[in-house]
Short mmCIF file of C-alpha atoms in Angstrom, two decimals:
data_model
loop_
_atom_site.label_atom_id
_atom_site.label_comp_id
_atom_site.label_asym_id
_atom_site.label_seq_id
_atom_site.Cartn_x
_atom_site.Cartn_y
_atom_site.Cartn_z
CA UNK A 1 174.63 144.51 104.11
CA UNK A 2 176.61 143.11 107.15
CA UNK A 3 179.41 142.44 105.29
CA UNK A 4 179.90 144.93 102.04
CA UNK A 5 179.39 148.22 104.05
CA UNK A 6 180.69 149.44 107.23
CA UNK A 7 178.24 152.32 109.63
CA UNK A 8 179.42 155.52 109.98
CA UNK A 9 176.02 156.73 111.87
CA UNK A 10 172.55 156.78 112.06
CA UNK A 11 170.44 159.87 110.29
CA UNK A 12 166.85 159.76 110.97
CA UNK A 13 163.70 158.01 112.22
CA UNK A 14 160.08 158.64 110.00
CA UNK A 15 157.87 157.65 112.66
CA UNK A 16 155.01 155.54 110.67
CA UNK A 17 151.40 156.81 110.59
CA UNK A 18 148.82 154.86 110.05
CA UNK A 19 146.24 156.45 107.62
CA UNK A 20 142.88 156.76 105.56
CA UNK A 21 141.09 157.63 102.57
CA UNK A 22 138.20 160.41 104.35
CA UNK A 23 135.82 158.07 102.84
CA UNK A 24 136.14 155.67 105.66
CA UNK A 25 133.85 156.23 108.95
CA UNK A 26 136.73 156.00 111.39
CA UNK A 27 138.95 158.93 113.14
CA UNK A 28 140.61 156.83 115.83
CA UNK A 29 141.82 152.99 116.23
CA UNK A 30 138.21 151.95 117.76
CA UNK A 31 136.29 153.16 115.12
CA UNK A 32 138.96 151.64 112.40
CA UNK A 33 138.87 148.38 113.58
CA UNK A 34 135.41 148.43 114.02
CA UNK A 35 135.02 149.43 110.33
CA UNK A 36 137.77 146.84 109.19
CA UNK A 37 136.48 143.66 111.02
CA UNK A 38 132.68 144.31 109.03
CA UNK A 39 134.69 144.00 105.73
CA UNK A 40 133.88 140.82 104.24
CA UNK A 41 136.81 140.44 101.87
CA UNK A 42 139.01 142.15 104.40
CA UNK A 43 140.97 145.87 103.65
CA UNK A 44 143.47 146.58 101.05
CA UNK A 45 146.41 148.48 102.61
CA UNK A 46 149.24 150.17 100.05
CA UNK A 47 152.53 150.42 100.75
CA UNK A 48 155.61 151.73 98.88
CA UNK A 49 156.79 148.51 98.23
CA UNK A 50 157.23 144.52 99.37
CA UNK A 51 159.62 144.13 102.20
CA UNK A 52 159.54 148.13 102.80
CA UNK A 53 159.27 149.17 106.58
CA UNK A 54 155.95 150.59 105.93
CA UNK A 55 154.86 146.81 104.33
CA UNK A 56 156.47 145.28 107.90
CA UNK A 57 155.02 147.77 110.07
CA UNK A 58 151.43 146.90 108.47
CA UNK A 59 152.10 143.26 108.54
CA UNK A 60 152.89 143.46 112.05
CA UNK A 61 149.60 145.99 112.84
CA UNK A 62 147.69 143.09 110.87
CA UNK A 63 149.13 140.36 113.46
CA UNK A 64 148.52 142.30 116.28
CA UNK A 65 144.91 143.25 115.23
CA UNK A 66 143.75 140.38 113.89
CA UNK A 67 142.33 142.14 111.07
CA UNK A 68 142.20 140.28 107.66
CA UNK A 69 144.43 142.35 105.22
CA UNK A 70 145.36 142.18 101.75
CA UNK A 71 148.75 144.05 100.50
CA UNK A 72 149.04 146.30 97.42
CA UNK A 73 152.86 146.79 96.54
CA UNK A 74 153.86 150.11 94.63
CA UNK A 75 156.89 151.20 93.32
CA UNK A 76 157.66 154.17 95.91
CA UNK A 77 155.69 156.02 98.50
CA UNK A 78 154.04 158.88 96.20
CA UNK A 79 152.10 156.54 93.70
CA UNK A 80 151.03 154.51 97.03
CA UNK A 81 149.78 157.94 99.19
CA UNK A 82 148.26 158.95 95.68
CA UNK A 83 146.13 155.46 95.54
CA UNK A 84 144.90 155.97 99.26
CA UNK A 85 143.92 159.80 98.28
CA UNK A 86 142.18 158.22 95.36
CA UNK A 87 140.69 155.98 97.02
CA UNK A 88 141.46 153.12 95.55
CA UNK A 89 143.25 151.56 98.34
CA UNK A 90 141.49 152.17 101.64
CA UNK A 91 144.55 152.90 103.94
CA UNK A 92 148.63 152.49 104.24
CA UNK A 93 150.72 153.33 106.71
CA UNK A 94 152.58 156.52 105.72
CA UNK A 95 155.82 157.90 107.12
CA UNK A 96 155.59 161.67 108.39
CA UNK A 97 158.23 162.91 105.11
CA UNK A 98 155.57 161.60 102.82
CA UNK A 99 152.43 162.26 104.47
CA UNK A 100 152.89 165.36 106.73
CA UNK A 101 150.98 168.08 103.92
CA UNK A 102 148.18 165.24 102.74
CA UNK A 103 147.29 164.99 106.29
CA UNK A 104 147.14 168.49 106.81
CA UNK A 105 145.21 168.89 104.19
CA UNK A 106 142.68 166.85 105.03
CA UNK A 107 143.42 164.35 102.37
CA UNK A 108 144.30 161.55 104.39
CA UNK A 109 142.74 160.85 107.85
CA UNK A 110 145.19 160.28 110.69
CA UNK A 111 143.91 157.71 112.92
CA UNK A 112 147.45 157.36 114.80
CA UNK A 113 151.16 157.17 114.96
CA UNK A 114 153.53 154.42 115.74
CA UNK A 115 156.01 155.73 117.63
CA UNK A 116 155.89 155.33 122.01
CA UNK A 117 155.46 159.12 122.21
CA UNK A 118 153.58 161.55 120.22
CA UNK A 119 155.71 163.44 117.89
CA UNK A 120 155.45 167.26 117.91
CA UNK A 121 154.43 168.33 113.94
CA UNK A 122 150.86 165.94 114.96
CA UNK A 123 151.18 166.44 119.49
CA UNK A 124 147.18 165.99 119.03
CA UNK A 125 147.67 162.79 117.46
CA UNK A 126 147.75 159.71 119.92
CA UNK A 127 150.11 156.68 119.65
CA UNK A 128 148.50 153.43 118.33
CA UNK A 129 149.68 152.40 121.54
CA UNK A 130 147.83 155.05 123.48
CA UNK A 131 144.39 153.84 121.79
CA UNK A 132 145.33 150.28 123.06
CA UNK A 133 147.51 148.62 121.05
CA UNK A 134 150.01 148.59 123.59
CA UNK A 135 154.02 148.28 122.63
CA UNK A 136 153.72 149.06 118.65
CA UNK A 137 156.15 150.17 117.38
CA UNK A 138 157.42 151.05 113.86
CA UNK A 139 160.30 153.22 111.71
CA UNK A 140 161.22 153.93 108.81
CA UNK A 141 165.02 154.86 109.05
CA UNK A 142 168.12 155.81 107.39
CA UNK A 143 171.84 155.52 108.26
CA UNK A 144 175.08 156.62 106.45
CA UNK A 145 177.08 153.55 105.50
CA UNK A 146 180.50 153.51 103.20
CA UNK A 147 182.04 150.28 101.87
CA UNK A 148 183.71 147.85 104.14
CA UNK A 149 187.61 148.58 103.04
CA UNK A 150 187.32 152.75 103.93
CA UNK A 151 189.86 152.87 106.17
CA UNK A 152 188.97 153.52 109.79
CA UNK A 153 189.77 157.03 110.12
CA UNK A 154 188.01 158.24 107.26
CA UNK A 155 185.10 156.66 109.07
CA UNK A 156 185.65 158.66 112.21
CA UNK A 157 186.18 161.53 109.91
CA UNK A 158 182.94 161.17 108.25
CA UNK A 159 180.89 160.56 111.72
CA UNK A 160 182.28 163.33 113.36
CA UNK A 161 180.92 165.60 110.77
CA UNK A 162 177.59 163.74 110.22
CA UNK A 163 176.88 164.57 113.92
CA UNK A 164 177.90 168.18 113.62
CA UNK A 165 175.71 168.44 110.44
CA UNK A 166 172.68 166.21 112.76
CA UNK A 167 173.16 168.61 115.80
CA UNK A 168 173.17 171.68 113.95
CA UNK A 169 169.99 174.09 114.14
CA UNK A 170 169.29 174.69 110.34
CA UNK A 171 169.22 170.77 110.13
CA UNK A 172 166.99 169.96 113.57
CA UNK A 173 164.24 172.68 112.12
CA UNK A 174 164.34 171.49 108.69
CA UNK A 175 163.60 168.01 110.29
CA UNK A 176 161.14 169.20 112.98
CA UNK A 177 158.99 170.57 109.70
CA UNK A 178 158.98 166.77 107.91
CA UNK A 179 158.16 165.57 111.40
CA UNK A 180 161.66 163.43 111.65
CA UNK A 181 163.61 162.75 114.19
CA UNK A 182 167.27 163.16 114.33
CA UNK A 183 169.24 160.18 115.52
CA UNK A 184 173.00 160.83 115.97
CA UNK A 185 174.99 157.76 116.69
CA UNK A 186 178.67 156.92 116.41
CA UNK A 187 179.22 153.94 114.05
CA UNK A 188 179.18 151.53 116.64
CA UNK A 189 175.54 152.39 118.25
CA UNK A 190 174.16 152.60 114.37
CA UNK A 191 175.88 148.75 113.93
CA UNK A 192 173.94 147.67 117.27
CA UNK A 193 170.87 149.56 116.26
CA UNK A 194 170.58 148.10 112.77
CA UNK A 195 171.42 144.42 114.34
CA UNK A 196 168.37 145.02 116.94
CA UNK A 197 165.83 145.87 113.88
CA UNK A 198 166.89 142.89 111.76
CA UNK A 199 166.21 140.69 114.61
CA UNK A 200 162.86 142.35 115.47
CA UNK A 201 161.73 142.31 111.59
CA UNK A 202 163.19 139.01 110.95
CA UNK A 203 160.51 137.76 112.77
CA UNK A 204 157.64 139.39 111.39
CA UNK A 205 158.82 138.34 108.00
CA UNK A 206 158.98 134.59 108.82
CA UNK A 207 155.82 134.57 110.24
CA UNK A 208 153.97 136.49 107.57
CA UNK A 209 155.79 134.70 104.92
CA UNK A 210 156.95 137.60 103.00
CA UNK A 211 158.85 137.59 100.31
CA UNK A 212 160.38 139.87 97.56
CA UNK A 213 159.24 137.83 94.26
#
Protein backbone atom coordinates (compact mmCIF):
# COMPACT_ATOMS: atom_id res chain seq x y z
CA UNK A 1 0.00 0.00 0.00
CA UNK A 2 3.01 2.30 0.91
CA UNK A 3 4.52 1.88 -2.15
CA UNK A 4 1.90 1.13 -5.24
CA UNK A 5 -0.48 4.11 -4.40
CA UNK A 6 0.10 7.61 -3.57
CA UNK A 7 -2.86 9.76 -1.00
CA UNK A 8 -4.71 12.26 -2.43
CA UNK A 9 -6.97 12.72 0.94
CA UNK A 10 -8.80 11.31 3.54
CA UNK A 11 -12.88 10.77 3.12
CA UNK A 12 -14.50 9.57 6.17
CA UNK A 13 -14.43 8.09 9.68
CA UNK A 14 -17.46 5.21 10.68
CA UNK A 15 -17.10 5.57 14.24
CA UNK A 16 -17.47 1.73 15.54
CA UNK A 17 -20.42 0.72 17.75
CA UNK A 18 -20.37 -1.88 19.75
CA UNK A 19 -23.67 -3.92 19.62
CA UNK A 20 -26.26 -6.74 20.62
CA UNK A 21 -28.73 -9.20 19.74
CA UNK A 22 -32.01 -7.75 22.26
CA UNK A 23 -31.79 -11.16 23.58
CA UNK A 24 -28.93 -10.30 25.79
CA UNK A 25 -29.70 -8.70 29.42
CA UNK A 26 -27.32 -5.78 29.00
CA UNK A 27 -28.02 -1.95 27.80
CA UNK A 28 -24.73 -0.43 28.89
CA UNK A 29 -20.89 -1.67 29.25
CA UNK A 30 -21.55 -2.77 33.10
CA UNK A 31 -24.26 -4.87 32.46
CA UNK A 32 -22.37 -6.40 29.16
CA UNK A 33 -19.47 -7.37 30.82
CA UNK A 34 -21.23 -8.59 33.57
CA UNK A 35 -23.24 -10.85 31.21
CA UNK A 36 -20.01 -11.81 29.15
CA UNK A 37 -17.65 -12.81 32.07
CA UNK A 38 -20.71 -15.59 33.34
CA UNK A 39 -20.30 -17.19 29.83
CA UNK A 40 -18.58 -20.33 30.26
CA UNK A 41 -17.36 -20.90 26.71
CA UNK A 42 -16.88 -17.19 26.34
CA UNK A 43 -19.05 -14.82 23.51
CA UNK A 44 -18.99 -15.16 19.85
CA UNK A 45 -18.54 -11.70 18.26
CA UNK A 46 -19.10 -11.33 14.14
CA UNK A 47 -17.37 -9.21 12.17
CA UNK A 48 -17.30 -8.43 8.43
CA UNK A 49 -14.26 -10.10 7.97
CA UNK A 50 -10.50 -11.24 9.40
CA UNK A 51 -8.17 -8.36 9.62
CA UNK A 52 -11.26 -5.81 9.06
CA UNK A 53 -11.21 -2.68 11.44
CA UNK A 54 -14.28 -3.88 13.04
CA UNK A 55 -12.25 -7.55 13.74
CA UNK A 56 -9.21 -5.11 15.29
CA UNK A 57 -11.39 -2.89 17.11
CA UNK A 58 -13.02 -6.11 18.87
CA UNK A 59 -9.72 -7.72 19.35
CA UNK A 60 -8.51 -4.76 21.01
CA UNK A 61 -12.07 -4.32 23.24
CA UNK A 62 -11.29 -8.15 24.07
CA UNK A 63 -7.62 -7.13 25.41
CA UNK A 64 -8.74 -4.35 27.19
CA UNK A 65 -11.70 -6.23 28.85
CA UNK A 66 -10.38 -9.25 29.55
CA UNK A 67 -13.31 -10.94 28.29
CA UNK A 68 -12.81 -14.43 26.64
CA UNK A 69 -13.95 -14.05 22.93
CA UNK A 70 -14.27 -16.18 20.05
CA UNK A 71 -14.32 -14.53 16.34
CA UNK A 72 -16.81 -15.37 13.56
CA UNK A 73 -15.42 -14.00 10.13
CA UNK A 74 -18.07 -13.12 7.33
CA UNK A 75 -17.70 -12.09 4.03
CA UNK A 76 -18.98 -8.30 4.40
CA UNK A 77 -20.80 -6.36 7.03
CA UNK A 78 -24.60 -7.20 5.99
CA UNK A 79 -24.43 -11.11 6.36
CA UNK A 80 -22.46 -10.32 9.81
CA UNK A 81 -25.29 -7.50 11.23
CA UNK A 82 -27.86 -10.15 9.78
CA UNK A 83 -26.22 -13.08 12.11
CA UNK A 84 -26.27 -10.72 15.28
CA UNK A 85 -30.14 -9.80 14.38
CA UNK A 86 -30.58 -13.52 14.13
CA UNK A 87 -29.11 -14.21 16.84
CA UNK A 88 -26.81 -16.45 16.06
CA UNK A 89 -23.85 -14.51 16.98
CA UNK A 90 -24.37 -12.62 20.23
CA UNK A 91 -22.71 -9.21 19.34
CA UNK A 92 -20.14 -7.37 16.71
CA UNK A 93 -19.04 -4.22 16.60
CA UNK A 94 -20.89 -2.36 13.82
CA UNK A 95 -19.90 0.84 12.05
CA UNK A 96 -22.70 3.67 12.08
CA UNK A 97 -23.19 3.20 7.75
CA UNK A 98 -24.17 -0.34 8.50
CA UNK A 99 -25.92 -0.23 11.66
CA UNK A 100 -27.55 3.25 12.02
CA UNK A 101 -31.51 1.86 10.87
CA UNK A 102 -31.03 -1.77 12.84
CA UNK A 103 -30.34 0.21 15.84
CA UNK A 104 -33.09 2.39 15.40
CA UNK A 105 -35.15 -0.12 14.98
CA UNK A 106 -34.62 -1.77 17.85
CA UNK A 107 -32.94 -4.68 16.23
CA UNK A 108 -29.68 -4.35 17.62
CA UNK A 109 -28.99 -2.97 21.16
CA UNK A 110 -26.47 -0.15 21.39
CA UNK A 111 -24.48 -0.53 24.41
CA UNK A 112 -21.81 2.22 23.18
CA UNK A 113 -19.65 3.91 20.67
CA UNK A 114 -15.97 4.06 20.17
CA UNK A 115 -15.19 7.23 19.28
CA UNK A 116 -13.75 10.07 22.31
CA UNK A 117 -16.97 12.06 21.79
CA UNK A 118 -20.45 11.10 21.23
CA UNK A 119 -21.48 11.43 17.72
CA UNK A 120 -24.68 13.38 16.95
CA UNK A 121 -27.16 10.68 14.84
CA UNK A 122 -26.85 8.50 18.66
CA UNK A 123 -25.86 12.14 21.25
CA UNK A 124 -27.73 9.75 23.93
CA UNK A 125 -25.33 7.14 23.37
CA UNK A 126 -22.14 7.26 25.70
CA UNK A 127 -18.54 6.51 24.59
CA UNK A 128 -17.13 3.08 25.71
CA UNK A 129 -14.81 5.35 27.21
CA UNK A 130 -17.39 7.32 29.12
CA UNK A 131 -18.70 3.91 30.80
CA UNK A 132 -15.00 3.31 31.85
CA UNK A 133 -13.05 1.98 29.41
CA UNK A 134 -11.02 4.90 29.27
CA UNK A 135 -8.91 5.86 25.84
CA UNK A 136 -10.78 3.32 23.28
CA UNK A 137 -10.73 4.12 20.43
CA UNK A 138 -11.71 2.66 17.01
CA UNK A 139 -12.52 3.61 13.00
CA UNK A 140 -13.39 2.34 10.28
CA UNK A 141 -12.05 4.74 7.47
CA UNK A 142 -11.63 5.47 3.94
CA UNK A 143 -9.20 7.61 1.90
CA UNK A 144 -8.85 8.39 -1.88
CA UNK A 145 -5.59 6.96 -3.15
CA UNK A 146 -4.37 6.85 -7.09
CA UNK A 147 -1.32 4.86 -8.24
CA UNK A 148 2.14 5.93 -7.35
CA UNK A 149 3.31 7.30 -11.05
CA UNK A 150 0.06 10.05 -11.32
CA UNK A 151 1.91 12.86 -11.72
CA UNK A 152 1.90 15.37 -8.89
CA UNK A 153 -0.40 17.87 -10.14
CA UNK A 154 -3.09 15.69 -11.04
CA UNK A 155 -2.86 14.80 -7.37
CA UNK A 156 -3.33 18.36 -6.24
CA UNK A 157 -5.98 18.51 -8.83
CA UNK A 158 -7.86 15.68 -7.50
CA UNK A 159 -7.51 16.88 -3.63
CA UNK A 160 -8.55 20.17 -4.26
CA UNK A 161 -11.80 18.94 -5.53
CA UNK A 162 -12.22 16.04 -3.04
CA UNK A 163 -12.25 18.79 -0.34
CA UNK A 164 -14.70 20.98 -2.18
CA UNK A 165 -16.93 17.88 -2.74
CA UNK A 166 -16.11 16.95 1.51
CA UNK A 167 -16.96 20.62 2.53
CA UNK A 168 -19.93 20.97 0.54
CA UNK A 169 -23.49 20.96 2.34
CA UNK A 170 -25.38 18.27 0.23
CA UNK A 171 -22.33 15.97 1.13
CA UNK A 172 -21.92 16.98 5.16
CA UNK A 173 -25.96 16.17 5.51
CA UNK A 174 -25.88 13.13 3.52
CA UNK A 175 -23.05 12.06 5.97
CA UNK A 176 -24.57 13.50 9.17
CA UNK A 177 -27.70 10.94 8.24
CA UNK A 178 -25.14 7.61 8.05
CA UNK A 179 -23.66 9.07 11.21
CA UNK A 180 -20.02 9.68 9.40
CA UNK A 181 -17.75 12.00 9.83
CA UNK A 182 -16.10 13.98 7.18
CA UNK A 183 -12.34 14.10 7.30
CA UNK A 184 -10.75 16.48 4.72
CA UNK A 185 -7.03 16.24 4.55
CA UNK A 186 -4.49 17.25 1.94
CA UNK A 187 -2.44 14.22 0.76
CA UNK A 188 0.18 14.74 3.08
CA UNK A 189 -2.00 14.70 6.52
CA UNK A 190 -3.95 11.43 4.94
CA UNK A 191 -0.07 9.82 4.40
CA UNK A 192 0.68 10.74 8.22
CA UNK A 193 -2.74 9.65 9.29
CA UNK A 194 -2.67 6.25 7.61
CA UNK A 195 1.16 5.77 8.96
CA UNK A 196 -0.24 6.56 12.68
CA UNK A 197 -3.09 3.69 12.30
CA UNK A 198 -0.72 1.06 10.93
CA UNK A 199 1.47 1.60 13.81
CA UNK A 200 -1.41 1.58 16.36
CA UNK A 201 -3.03 -1.71 14.66
CA UNK A 202 0.23 -3.28 14.04
CA UNK A 203 0.31 -3.87 17.46
CA UNK A 204 -2.90 -5.27 18.20
CA UNK A 205 -2.36 -7.72 15.43
CA UNK A 206 0.97 -9.08 16.79
CA UNK A 207 -0.31 -9.51 19.98
CA UNK A 208 -3.56 -11.21 19.09
CA UNK A 209 -1.87 -13.24 16.52
CA UNK A 210 -4.11 -12.51 13.71
CA UNK A 211 -3.82 -13.57 10.60
CA UNK A 212 -5.60 -13.60 7.14
CA UNK A 213 -5.46 -17.57 6.34
Amino acid sequence: VEKDFTPVGLMARFPLILVVNPSVPAKNLTEFLAWAKKQPTGVNYATPGAGSPHHLATELFRERSGLKMVHVGYRGAAPAVQDVIGGQVPMMFVDTASGYQHIQSGRLVAIGVASPKRIATFNTLPTLAEQGLKGFEAYAWQGLVVPATTPPEAVATLSKALMAALNSTDVKARFQTLGLEAIPSTPAQMDAYAKSEREKWAKVIRASNIRLD
